[in-house]
Amino acid sequence: MEFVYMLLLTGVVIALCIFINRATDRVKIPSLLLFIALGVLFGVLLRPQIGNFTDYELGNVVCSVCLVFVIFYGGFGTNFKEARPVAPQALLLSFAGTALTAGLVGAFVYFAFRLLPFFEGGIGWVESLLIGSVISSTDAASVFNILRARRLNLKYGTSSLLEMESGSNDPTSYMLTVVFTAVLAAQYGIQGASALSAGEIAAMLFSQVGFGAVAGAGFGFLAIFILKKFPFNMGQGGTIFILAVSLVTYALPTLLGELSGIPVLAGNGYLAVYICGILLGNARISQKRDCVRFFDALTGVAQMMIFFLLGLLATPEWLVSPEVLVPALLVFAFMTLFARPLAVAGLLAPFRARINQIGVVSWAGLRGVASVVFAIYAVSALGEGTLPYDLFSIVFVIVIVSMLVQGTLLPFMSEKMRMLGDNDNVLRTFNDYQEESSVCFVKVVVGKNHPWAGKKLRDCVLPREFLVVLVLRGEEVIVPGGDTAVQAGDLLVTAAPEFENRDEFGMFEEYLGKNHPWAGMHVRDLALPAGTLIAMIKRKGGTVIPYGATRLQAEDTLVCIRLREKEGAALGEGGQQEQ
């Protein structure tokens, strides 16, 4: 029965997160922040039954799996063609910038914490650098969420720069976290941990990058080859295969150290899955749009679950206690105002980056889910209460403040720094950009009285966006040209851009029974609600596209489109167009 209760709780949480996500369209704060608040609320409500939820091992497993999909889809959605001009800057920020930020924050923590009464005598260098490592990466989920939701079209390819940097710097932060966690485990004498020499640490870093990159590229190219050479018989087989590839790509390099018997040889699974995602996302493979839709939904649920679970793990009393709140605010202020800007300016200056671009890139260094997941990993590996500070709570507060301050003010800062451009479109930096790739095919049956019957295609009046790609004439298939004559009985296949912004309208069906008042009426005579249109009629196994003179029959099924209330109200009174 406990399992059933867990399913019930999961379903309720996901449903609430979806409603919250929709409600944030009217609120100028990141929706992910509200998911955390929901988790905190559930933690408080469930405390009488389960007490404080502090199962960091479970949190580490769930969040790590969800983060795999988020990072993979971050790579999959990266349009490398658009990002190529800024790729050197993005990669430099991802690796050198992340390491530099970690070092600067670690040094600040080492000296600043000595002045706080909560840490008598201060803390060691390794403990200090662990905090810097955990929060050194910017969060892809938060950055993508804000760029898309607010349609921030930033100049000078900055959207591509932020997208690529935030998607690729998690592996660097994770590598540093793993190294310092291993060093601390040896220092604290945790069972199974052994002291690491400088050579072993260097080998660990090399293997994390090397084996991770090789595994990501290898599995990416292998998956592309299989998808092109071996078609899948089952529906959505390609999408399911890519899901399996993402899991294997993360797992194998991560387990390499255990499989080889040499722990320091483990590869970075997050780096591997990100590289694999980039290769698959930029390859010409079948069912790609279906894959985009699947992973878009999957990563949406993954982000909801991660942020909800992080809120569930948090204890409000601890978060507002001085020994957590004061260090967290100090670290956030130093990182946001000094460490991140210094690292960004130092690395982008040789590329002659503009001051306003450096300012926006510095401000857009949001901390998010990856930082808290890495904090959970460190706490889970070292044991709760081992560190001289509450790592999870400190990082949690930093993430909350970062999303609340930096995330909320990013559109404002971008506008004030004159970084919003009219020519750039943030959606072009993503591989699921619909206006460039979405084409739908529409059939047109040419009857005896059709205005195109007997005319050449060049003389037929078509919208500029339409193209006749095939003419089906009996058993004959014709690839047409301008001189192709259209005959009665032809079936024309036309191509046109697909409309993707379906949030503006809903669809419903209306069945006309024998006694339905509309049966026998013409479409033009119906008193349809404002903003409602009959798009199609299902009749005796066939399909009828209606116009004003179409007479409805009993047992018809009307497929209707209804605009959302705010749009429909603007249309005034009116129903089916007279055609």
Coordinates of C-alpha atoms in Angstrom, one line a residue:
M1 CA 0.0 0.0 0.0
E2 CA 2.9 2.4 0.6
F3 CA 3.8 2.0 -3.1
V4 CA 0.2 3.0 -4.0
Y5 CA 0.4 6.1 -1.8
M6 CA 3.7 7.0 -3.5
L7 CA 2.0 6.8 -6.9
L8 CA -0.9 8.9 -5.6
L9 CA 1.5 11.5 -4.3
T10 CA 3.5 11.5 -7.5
G11 CA 0.4 12.0 -9.7
V12 CA -0.9 14.8 -7.5
V13 CA 2.5 16.6 -7.5
I14 CA 2.9 16.4 -11.2
A15 CA -0.6 17.7 -11.8
L16 CA -0.1 20.6 -9.4
C17 CA 3.3 21.5 -11.0
I18 CA 1.6 21.7 -14.4
F19 CA -1.1 24.1 -13.1
I20 CA 1.6 26.1 -11.3
N21 CA 3.7 26.2 -14.6
R22 CA 0.7 27.7 -16.4
A23 CA 0.0 30.2 -13.6
T24 CA 3.6 31.5 -13.8
D25 CA 2.8 33.1 -17.2
R26 CA 1.3 35.9 -15.2
V27 CA 4.1 36.0 -12.6
K28 CA 7.5 37.4 -13.3
I29 CA 9.5 34.8 -11.4
P30 CA 10.9 31.5 -12.7
S31 CA 8.3 28.7 -12.5
L32 CA 11.0 26.3 -11.2
L33 CA 11.1 28.4 -8.0
L34 CA 7.4 27.6 -7.4
F35 CA 8.1 23.9 -7.7
I36 CA 10.6 24.1 -4.9
A37 CA 8.0 26.0 -2.8
L38 CA 5.5 23.3 -3.5
G39 CA 8.1 20.7 -2.2
V40 CA 8.7 22.7 0.9
L41 CA 5.0 23.0 1.5
F42 CA 4.5 19.2 1.2
G43 CA 7.4 18.6 3.5
V44 CA 5.8 20.7 6.2
L45 CA 2.4 19.1 5.7
L46 CA 3.8 15.6 5.8
R47 CA 6.1 16.2 8.7
P48 CA 3.6 14.8 11.3
Q49 CA 3.5 11.5 9.4
I50 CA 7.1 11.0 8.3
G51 CA 9.1 13.7 10.1
N52 CA 11.8 15.6 8.3
F53 CA 12.5 14.0 4.9
T54 CA 16.3 13.6 4.8
D55 CA 16.8 10.6 2.6
Y56 CA 19.7 12.0 0.7
E57 CA 20.6 8.7 -0.9
L58 CA 17.1 8.4 -2.5
G59 CA 17.3 12.1 -3.5
N60 CA 20.7 11.5 -5.1
V61 CA 19.4 8.6 -7.1
V62 CA 16.2 10.3 -8.3
C63 CA 17.8 13.7 -9.0
S64 CA 20.8 12.1 -10.8
V65 CA 18.6 10.1 -13.2
C66 CA 16.4 13.2 -13.9
L67 CA 19.5 15.3 -14.4
V68 CA 20.7 12.8 -17.1
F69 CA 17.7 13.6 -19.2
V70 CA 17.9 17.4 -18.6
I71 CA 21.6 17.5 -19.7
F72 CA 21.0 15.1 -22.6
Y73 CA 18.2 17.2 -23.9
G74 CA 20.3 20.3 -23.4
G75 CA 22.8 18.9 -25.8
F76 CA 20.1 17.5 -28.1
G77 CA 18.4 20.9 -28.3
T78 CA 21.7 22.8 -29.1
N79 CA 21.8 24.0 -32.7
F80 CA 25.5 23.7 -33.2
K81 CA 25.3 25.6 -36.5
E82 CA 24.0 28.7 -34.7
A83 CA 26.3 28.1 -31.7
R84 CA 29.5 27.5 -33.7
P85 CA 30.6 31.2 -33.9
V86 CA 30.5 31.5 -30.1
A87 CA 31.6 27.9 -29.4
P88 CA 35.2 28.8 -28.3
Q89 CA 33.9 31.4 -25.8
A90 CA 31.2 29.0 -24.5
L91 CA 33.6 26.1 -24.0
L92 CA 36.2 28.3 -22.4
L93 CA 33.6 29.5 -19.9
S94 CA 32.4 26.0 -19.4
F95 CA 35.8 24.6 -18.4
A96 CA 38.2 27.4 -17.4
G97 CA 35.4 29.7 -16.3
T98 CA 33.8 27.1 -14.0
A99 CA 37.1 26.1 -12.5
L100 CA 38.1 29.7 -12.0
T101 CA 34.7 30.5 -10.3
A102 CA 35.1 27.5 -8.1
G103 CA 38.6 28.6 -7.0
L104 CA 37.6 32.2 -6.3
V105 CA 34.5 31.2 -4.3
G106 CA 36.6 28.6 -2.4
A107 CA 39.2 31.1 -1.5
F108 CA 36.5 33.6 -0.3
V109 CA 34.8 30.8 1.8
Y110 CA 38.2 29.9 3.4
F111 CA 38.9 33.5 4.6
A112 CA 35.3 34.8 5.1
F113 CA 34.1 31.8 7.2
R114 CA 36.9 32.5 9.6
L115 CA 35.2 35.7 10.5
L116 CA 31.9 34.1 11.3
P117 CA 31.1 33.0 14.8
F118 CA 29.4 29.8 13.5
F119 CA 32.8 28.4 12.4
E120 CA 35.3 28.7 15.2
G121 CA 38.7 28.6 13.7
G122 CA 37.3 28.5 10.2
I123 CA 37.2 25.5 7.8
G124 CA 39.9 23.8 5.8
W125 CA 40.8 24.5 2.2
V126 CA 39.3 21.3 0.8
E127 CA 36.0 22.0 2.6
S128 CA 36.1 25.5 1.2
L129 CA 36.8 24.4 -2.4
L130 CA 34.0 21.8 -2.1
I131 CA 31.5 24.6 -1.7
G132 CA 33.0 26.5 -4.7
S133 CA 33.0 23.4 -6.8
V134 CA 29.3 22.5 -6.0
I135 CA 28.0 25.9 -7.0
S136 CA 30.4 26.7 -9.8
S137 CA 28.2 25.7 -12.7
T138 CA 25.3 27.7 -14.2
D139 CA 22.1 25.8 -14.4
A140 CA 20.9 24.7 -17.9
A141 CA 17.3 24.1 -16.9
S142 CA 16.9 27.6 -15.3
V143 CA 18.7 29.4 -18.2
F144 CA 16.7 27.5 -20.9
N145 CA 13.5 28.1 -19.0
I146 CA 14.0 31.9 -18.8
L147 CA 15.3 32.3 -22.3
R148 CA 12.3 30.5 -23.8
A149 CA 9.6 31.7 -21.5
R150 CA 10.6 35.4 -21.7
R151 CA 11.7 35.2 -25.4
L152 CA 15.0 36.9 -24.6
N153 CA 16.5 37.5 -28.1
L154 CA 20.0 38.6 -27.0
K155 CA 22.4 40.3 -29.4
Y156 CA 25.8 39.1 -30.5
G157 CA 24.9 35.4 -30.3
T158 CA 24.6 35.7 -26.5
S159 CA 21.6 33.3 -26.3
S160 CA 23.7 30.6 -28.0
L161 CA 26.6 31.4 -25.8
L162 CA 24.6 31.1 -22.6
E163 CA 22.8 28.0 -23.9
M164 CA 26.0 26.2 -24.7
E165 CA 27.9 27.3 -21.6
S166 CA 25.1 26.3 -19.2
G167 CA 24.6 23.0 -20.9
S168 CA 28.2 22.0 -20.9
N169 CA 29.6 23.3 -17.6
D170 CA 27.9 20.8 -15.3
P171 CA 30.5 18.1 -16.0
T172 CA 33.3 20.4 -14.9
S173 CA 31.5 21.2 -11.6
Y174 CA 30.7 17.6 -11.1
M175 CA 34.4 16.5 -11.7
L176 CA 35.6 19.0 -9.1
T177 CA 32.9 17.9 -6.7
V178 CA 33.9 14.3 -7.1
V179 CA 37.6 15.0 -6.6
F180 CA 37.2 17.1 -3.4
T181 CA 34.6 14.7 -2.1
A182 CA 37.0 11.8 -2.6
V183 CA 39.8 13.8 -0.8
L184 CA 37.5 14.6 2.1
A185 CA 36.4 11.0 2.4
A186 CA 40.0 9.9 2.8
Q187 CA 40.7 12.7 5.3
Y188 CA 37.6 11.7 7.4
G189 CA 38.5 8.1 7.3
I190 CA 35.2 7.0 5.7
Q191 CA 35.1 3.2 5.1
G192 CA 36.3 2.2 1.7
A193 CA 38.0 5.6 1.0
S194 CA 41.8 5.9 0.6
A195 CA 44.1 8.9 0.4
L196 CA 44.7 10.2 -3.1
S197 CA 48.1 11.3 -4.3
A198 CA 48.5 14.3 -6.6
G199 CA 49.1 11.8 -9.5
E200 CA 45.8 10.0 -8.7
I201 CA 43.9 13.3 -8.6
A202 CA 45.4 14.3 -12.0
A203 CA 44.5 10.8 -13.4
M204 CA 40.9 11.2 -12.1
L205 CA 40.5 14.5 -13.8
F206 CA 42.0 13.3 -17.0
S207 CA 39.8 10.1 -17.0
Q208 CA 36.7 12.1 -16.2
V209 CA 37.2 14.3 -19.2
G210 CA 38.8 11.8 -21.6
F211 CA 36.7 8.8 -21.1
G212 CA 33.6 10.9 -20.8
A213 CA 34.2 12.7 -24.1
V214 CA 35.2 9.4 -25.9
A215 CA 32.1 7.6 -24.6
G216 CA 29.8 10.5 -25.6
A217 CA 31.2 10.8 -29.1
G218 CA 31.4 7.0 -29.6
F219 CA 27.8 6.3 -28.5
G220 CA 26.6 9.3 -30.4
F221 CA 28.1 8.2 -33.7
L222 CA 27.1 4.6 -33.1
A223 CA 23.5 5.7 -32.4
I224 CA 23.3 7.8 -35.6
F225 CA 24.7 4.9 -37.7
I226 CA 22.1 2.5 -36.3
L227 CA 19.2 5.0 -36.7
K228 CA 20.1 5.5 -40.3
K229 CA 20.8 1.9 -41.3
F230 CA 18.3 -0.1 -39.3
P231 CA 14.7 1.1 -39.4
F232 CA 12.5 0.2 -36.4
N233 CA 9.3 -1.6 -37.0
M234 CA 7.5 -0.5 -33.9
G235 CA 6.0 3.0 -33.6
Q236 CA 8.3 5.6 -32.1
G237 CA 11.1 2.9 -32.0
G238 CA 13.7 5.6 -32.8
T239 CA 12.7 7.7 -29.9
I240 CA 12.7 4.7 -27.5
F241 CA 16.2 3.8 -28.8
I242 CA 17.5 7.3 -28.2
L243 CA 16.2 7.1 -24.6
A244 CA 18.1 3.9 -24.1
V245 CA 21.2 5.4 -25.7
S246 CA 21.1 8.3 -23.3
L247 CA 21.0 6.0 -20.3
V248 CA 23.8 3.7 -21.5
T249 CA 25.9 6.7 -22.4
Y250 CA 25.7 8.0 -18.9
A251 CA 26.0 4.7 -17.1
L252 CA 29.0 3.0 -18.8
P253 CA 31.7 5.7 -18.4
T254 CA 30.4 6.2 -14.8
L255 CA 30.9 2.5 -14.1
L256 CA 34.2 2.3 -15.9
G257 CA 36.2 2.6 -12.7
E258 CA 34.2 -0.2 -11.0
L259 CA 34.3 -2.5 -14.1
S260 CA 38.1 -2.0 -14.5
G261 CA 38.9 -2.3 -10.8
I262 CA 40.7 1.1 -10.9
P263 CA 38.4 3.7 -9.2
V264 CA 40.2 6.8 -10.6
L265 CA 39.4 5.7 -14.2
A266 CA 35.7 6.5 -14.0
G267 CA 34.5 8.7 -16.9
N268 CA 32.2 11.7 -16.5
G269 CA 28.7 10.4 -17.4
Y270 CA 27.2 13.9 -17.6
L271 CA 29.9 15.1 -20.1
A272 CA 29.3 11.9 -22.1
V273 CA 25.5 12.3 -22.3
Y274 CA 25.8 16.0 -23.2
I275 CA 28.2 15.3 -26.1
C276 CA 26.0 12.4 -27.3
G277 CA 23.0 14.7 -27.2
I278 CA 24.7 17.3 -29.3
L279 CA 25.7 14.7 -32.0
L280 CA 22.2 13.2 -32.1
G281 CA 20.4 16.6 -32.0
N282 CA 22.4 17.9 -35.0
A283 CA 22.2 14.7 -37.1
R284 CA 19.7 14.1 -39.8
I285 CA 17.7 11.2 -38.3
S286 CA 14.2 10.0 -38.7
Q287 CA 11.4 10.7 -36.1
K288 CA 13.5 13.6 -34.8
R289 CA 10.5 15.9 -34.2
D290 CA 8.8 13.1 -32.3
C291 CA 11.9 12.7 -30.2
V292 CA 12.0 16.4 -29.5
R293 CA 8.4 16.3 -28.3
F294 CA 9.0 13.2 -26.1
F295 CA 12.1 14.6 -24.4
D296 CA 10.5 18.0 -24.1
A297 CA 7.8 16.4 -22.0
L298 CA 10.2 14.0 -20.2
T299 CA 12.6 16.8 -19.2
G300 CA 9.7 18.9 -18.1
V301 CA 8.5 16.2 -15.7
A302 CA 12.1 15.6 -14.7
Q303 CA 12.6 19.2 -13.7
M304 CA 9.4 19.3 -11.8
M305 CA 10.4 16.2 -9.9
I306 CA 13.9 17.4 -9.1
F307 CA 12.8 20.8 -7.8
F308 CA 9.9 19.3 -5.9
L309 CA 12.2 16.7 -4.3
L310 CA 14.8 19.4 -3.4
G311 CA 12.0 21.4 -1.7
L312 CA 10.9 18.2 0.1
L313 CA 14.5 17.6 1.4
A314 CA 14.7 21.1 2.7
T315 CA 13.8 22.0 6.2
P316 CA 12.5 25.6 6.5
E317 CA 13.8 26.1 10.0
W318 CA 17.3 25.2 8.9
L319 CA 17.2 27.4 5.8
V320 CA 16.5 30.6 7.8
S321 CA 18.8 29.8 10.7
P322 CA 21.8 32.3 10.9
E323 CA 24.4 29.5 10.4
V324 CA 22.9 28.7 7.0
L325 CA 21.4 32.0 5.8
V326 CA 24.4 34.3 6.6
P327 CA 27.0 32.1 4.9
A328 CA 24.7 31.5 1.9
L329 CA 24.0 35.2 1.3
L330 CA 27.7 36.1 1.6
V331 CA 28.7 33.4 -0.9
F332 CA 25.9 34.4 -3.3
A333 CA 26.9 38.1 -3.1
F334 CA 30.6 37.4 -3.7
M335 CA 29.9 34.9 -6.5
T336 CA 27.4 37.1 -8.3
L337 CA 29.1 40.5 -7.9
F338 CA 32.8 39.5 -8.0
A339 CA 33.7 35.8 -8.9
R340 CA 31.4 35.3 -11.9
P341 CA 32.0 38.8 -13.5
L342 CA 35.7 38.5 -12.9
A343 CA 35.9 35.1 -14.6
V344 CA 33.6 36.1 -17.5
A345 CA 35.4 39.4 -18.1
G346 CA 38.9 37.8 -18.0
L347 CA 37.9 35.0 -20.4
L348 CA 35.8 37.0 -22.9
A349 CA 38.0 40.1 -23.0
P350 CA 40.5 38.5 -25.5
F351 CA 37.5 37.9 -27.8
R352 CA 36.8 41.6 -27.8
A353 CA 33.4 41.1 -26.2
R354 CA 31.4 44.2 -25.5
I355 CA 30.9 45.5 -22.0
N356 CA 27.1 45.0 -22.1
Q357 CA 27.5 41.4 -23.3
I358 CA 29.9 40.6 -20.5
G359 CA 27.4 42.2 -18.1
V360 CA 24.5 40.0 -19.3
V361 CA 26.6 36.8 -19.4
S362 CA 27.8 37.5 -15.8
W363 CA 24.3 38.2 -14.5
A364 CA 22.9 35.1 -16.3
G365 CA 25.0 32.8 -14.3
L366 CA 22.0 31.3 -12.5
R367 CA 22.6 28.5 -10.0
G368 CA 20.0 25.7 -10.0
V369 CA 19.3 22.0 -9.9
A370 CA 22.8 20.8 -10.8
S371 CA 24.3 22.5 -7.8
V372 CA 21.9 21.0 -5.4
V373 CA 22.2 17.6 -6.9
F374 CA 26.0 17.8 -6.6
A375 CA 25.5 18.9 -3.0
I376 CA 23.3 15.9 -2.3
Y377 CA 25.9 13.6 -3.9
A378 CA 28.6 15.0 -1.6
V379 CA 26.4 14.7 1.5
S380 CA 25.4 11.2 0.5
A381 CA 29.0 10.1 0.0
L382 CA 30.4 11.7 3.1
G383 CA 27.4 11.1 5.4
E384 CA 25.0 13.6 7.0
G385 CA 26.7 15.7 9.7
T386 CA 30.2 14.9 8.6
L387 CA 31.0 18.3 7.1
P388 CA 31.5 21.3 9.5
Y389 CA 28.7 23.1 7.7
D390 CA 25.2 22.2 6.3
L391 CA 26.3 21.9 2.7
F392 CA 22.8 21.0 1.3
S393 CA 21.0 23.9 3.1
I394 CA 23.7 26.5 2.2
V395 CA 23.6 25.5 -1.5
F396 CA 19.8 25.3 -1.4
V397 CA 19.5 28.9 -0.2
I398 CA 22.1 30.1 -2.8
V399 CA 20.0 28.5 -5.5
I400 CA 16.8 30.0 -4.3
V401 CA 18.2 33.5 -4.0
S402 CA 19.9 33.1 -7.4
M403 CA 16.7 32.1 -9.2
L404 CA 14.7 34.7 -7.3
V405 CA 17.1 37.6 -7.9
Q406 CA 19.1 36.8 -11.1
G407 CA 16.3 34.9 -12.8
T408 CA 13.6 37.5 -12.1
L409 CA 15.8 40.4 -13.1
L410 CA 17.5 38.9 -16.1
P411 CA 14.9 40.4 -18.6
F412 CA 15.2 43.8 -16.9
M413 CA 19.0 43.7 -16.9
S414 CA 19.1 42.6 -20.5
E415 CA 16.9 45.6 -21.5
K416 CA 18.9 48.1 -19.4
M417 CA 22.2 46.9 -20.9
R418 CA 20.6 47.2 -24.4
M419 CA 21.2 43.6 -25.2
L420 CA 17.7 42.8 -26.6
G421 CA 17.8 42.6 -30.4
D422 CA 15.0 42.5 -33.0
N423 CA 16.9 40.4 -35.5
D424 CA 17.9 37.5 -33.3
N425 CA 15.4 34.9 -32.2
V426 CA 16.2 32.8 -29.2
L427 CA 14.3 29.8 -30.6
R428 CA 16.8 29.6 -33.4
T429 CA 19.4 28.4 -30.9
F430 CA 17.3 25.3 -30.3
N431 CA 17.0 22.3 -32.6
D432 CA 13.2 22.2 -32.1
Y433 CA 12.8 25.6 -33.7
Q434 CA 9.6 25.0 -35.7
E435 CA 9.5 27.7 -38.3
E436 CA 12.6 26.3 -40.0
S437 CA 11.8 22.6 -39.9
S438 CA 8.0 22.0 -39.6
V439 CA 6.2 21.2 -42.8
C440 CA 2.8 19.6 -43.0
F441 CA 1.2 18.0 -46.0
V442 CA -2.4 18.7 -47.0
K443 CA -4.4 16.9 -49.7
V444 CA -6.7 18.7 -52.1
V445 CA -9.2 16.7 -54.1
V446 CA -10.0 18.4 -57.4
G447 CA -13.7 17.8 -58.3
K448 CA -15.5 18.6 -61.6
N449 CA -16.5 22.1 -60.4
H450 CA -13.2 22.8 -58.6
P451 CA -11.7 26.2 -59.8
W452 CA -8.4 24.5 -60.6
A453 CA -9.8 21.8 -62.8
G454 CA -8.5 22.2 -66.4
K455 CA -5.8 24.8 -65.4
K456 CA -2.1 24.7 -65.3
L457 CA -0.5 24.8 -61.9
R458 CA 1.1 28.2 -62.6
D459 CA -2.4 29.6 -63.3
C460 CA -3.9 28.2 -60.0
V461 CA -4.3 30.7 -57.2
L462 CA -2.4 29.4 -54.2
P463 CA -1.0 31.2 -51.1
R464 CA 2.7 31.9 -51.5
E465 CA 3.5 29.5 -48.6
F466 CA 1.9 26.6 -50.3
L467 CA 3.6 24.2 -52.8
V468 CA 2.1 21.4 -54.8
V469 CA 4.6 18.5 -54.4
L470 CA 2.7 15.6 -55.9
V471 CA -0.2 14.9 -58.2
L472 CA -2.0 11.6 -57.8
R473 CA -3.9 10.6 -60.8
G474 CA -5.4 7.2 -60.6
E475 CA -2.3 4.9 -60.3
E476 CA 0.0 7.5 -61.7
V477 CA 2.2 9.7 -59.4
I478 CA 3.4 13.0 -61.0
V479 CA 6.0 15.3 -59.6
P480 CA 4.5 18.5 -61.0
G481 CA 5.9 21.6 -62.6
G482 CA 4.4 24.9 -63.5
D483 CA 3.1 23.5 -66.9
T484 CA 1.4 20.5 -65.3
A485 CA -2.3 20.6 -66.1
V486 CA -4.7 19.8 -63.2
Q487 CA -7.5 17.4 -64.1
A488 CA -10.8 16.7 -62.4
G489 CA -10.3 13.7 -60.1
D490 CA -6.7 14.6 -59.3
L491 CA -5.5 14.5 -55.7
L492 CA -3.0 17.2 -55.1
V493 CA -0.5 16.9 -52.2
T494 CA 0.5 20.3 -51.0
A495 CA 3.2 21.3 -48.5
A496 CA 2.9 24.3 -46.1
P497 CA 4.5 25.5 -42.8
E498 CA 2.8 23.9 -39.8
F499 CA 1.2 26.0 -37.1
E500 CA 2.8 25.0 -33.8
N501 CA 1.4 27.5 -31.2
R502 CA -1.5 25.4 -30.3
D503 CA -1.8 26.9 -26.9
E504 CA -4.0 29.6 -28.4
F505 CA -6.8 27.2 -29.1
G506 CA -8.5 24.0 -28.1
M507 CA -10.3 21.4 -30.1
F508 CA -13.5 19.5 -29.4
E509 CA -16.0 17.2 -31.1
E510 CA -19.8 17.7 -31.4
Y511 CA -21.8 14.6 -32.5
L512 CA -25.1 15.3 -34.3
G513 CA -27.7 12.8 -33.2
K514 CA -30.9 12.3 -35.1
N515 CA -32.7 14.9 -32.9
H516 CA -29.8 17.3 -32.7
P517 CA -31.1 20.9 -33.6
W518 CA -28.2 21.4 -36.0
A519 CA -29.0 18.4 -38.2
G520 CA -30.2 19.7 -41.6
M521 CA -29.0 23.2 -41.1
H522 CA -26.4 25.1 -43.2
V523 CA -23.2 26.0 -41.5
R524 CA -23.8 29.7 -42.2
D525 CA -27.0 29.6 -40.1
L526 CA -25.5 28.2 -36.9
A527 CA -25.3 30.5 -34.0
L528 CA -21.7 29.5 -33.0
P529 CA -20.1 31.1 -29.9
A530 CA -17.6 33.8 -30.7
G531 CA -14.2 32.4 -31.5
T532 CA -15.5 29.0 -32.5
L533 CA -15.1 27.4 -36.0
I534 CA -16.1 24.1 -37.5
A535 CA -12.8 22.9 -39.0
M536 CA -13.9 19.4 -40.3
I537 CA -16.9 17.1 -40.5
K538 CA -16.5 13.3 -40.1
R539 CA -19.2 11.8 -42.2
K540 CA -19.7 8.0 -43.0
G541 CA -16.0 7.2 -42.7
G542 CA -15.0 10.2 -44.8
T543 CA -13.9 13.8 -44.1
V544 CA -15.7 17.0 -45.3
I545 CA -14.0 20.4 -45.1
P546 CA -17.0 22.7 -44.5
Y547 CA -17.9 26.1 -45.8
G548 CA -21.0 28.4 -45.3
A549 CA -23.3 26.4 -47.7
T550 CA -22.4 23.0 -46.3
R551 CA -25.5 21.3 -45.0
L552 CA -25.0 19.3 -41.8
Q553 CA -26.5 15.8 -41.6
A554 CA -27.6 13.6 -38.7
E555 CA -24.8 11.3 -37.4
D556 CA -22.1 13.9 -38.5
T557 CA -19.3 14.5 -36.1
L558 CA -18.1 18.1 -36.1
V559 CA -14.5 18.8 -35.2
C560 CA -14.5 22.3 -33.8
I561 CA -11.7 24.8 -32.9
R562 CA -12.3 27.1 -30.1
L563 CA -10.0 30.0 -29.2
R564 CA -9.1 30.6 -25.6
E565 CA -11.4 33.0 -23.8
K566 CA -9.1 36.0 -24.0
E567 CA -8.5 35.6 -27.7
G568 CA -12.1 34.5 -28.6
A569 CA -13.6 37.5 -26.8
A570 CA -11.6 39.8 -29.2
L571 CA -13.3 38.3 -32.3
G572 CA -16.7 39.7 -31.5
E573 CA -19.8 38.0 -32.6
G574 CA -19.5 35.6 -35.4
G575 CA -19.3 31.9 -36.3
Q576 CA -18.3 29.9 -39.4
Q577 CA -17.0 32.1 -42.1
E578 CA -19.1 32.6 -45.3
Q579 CA -17.0 30.9 -48.0

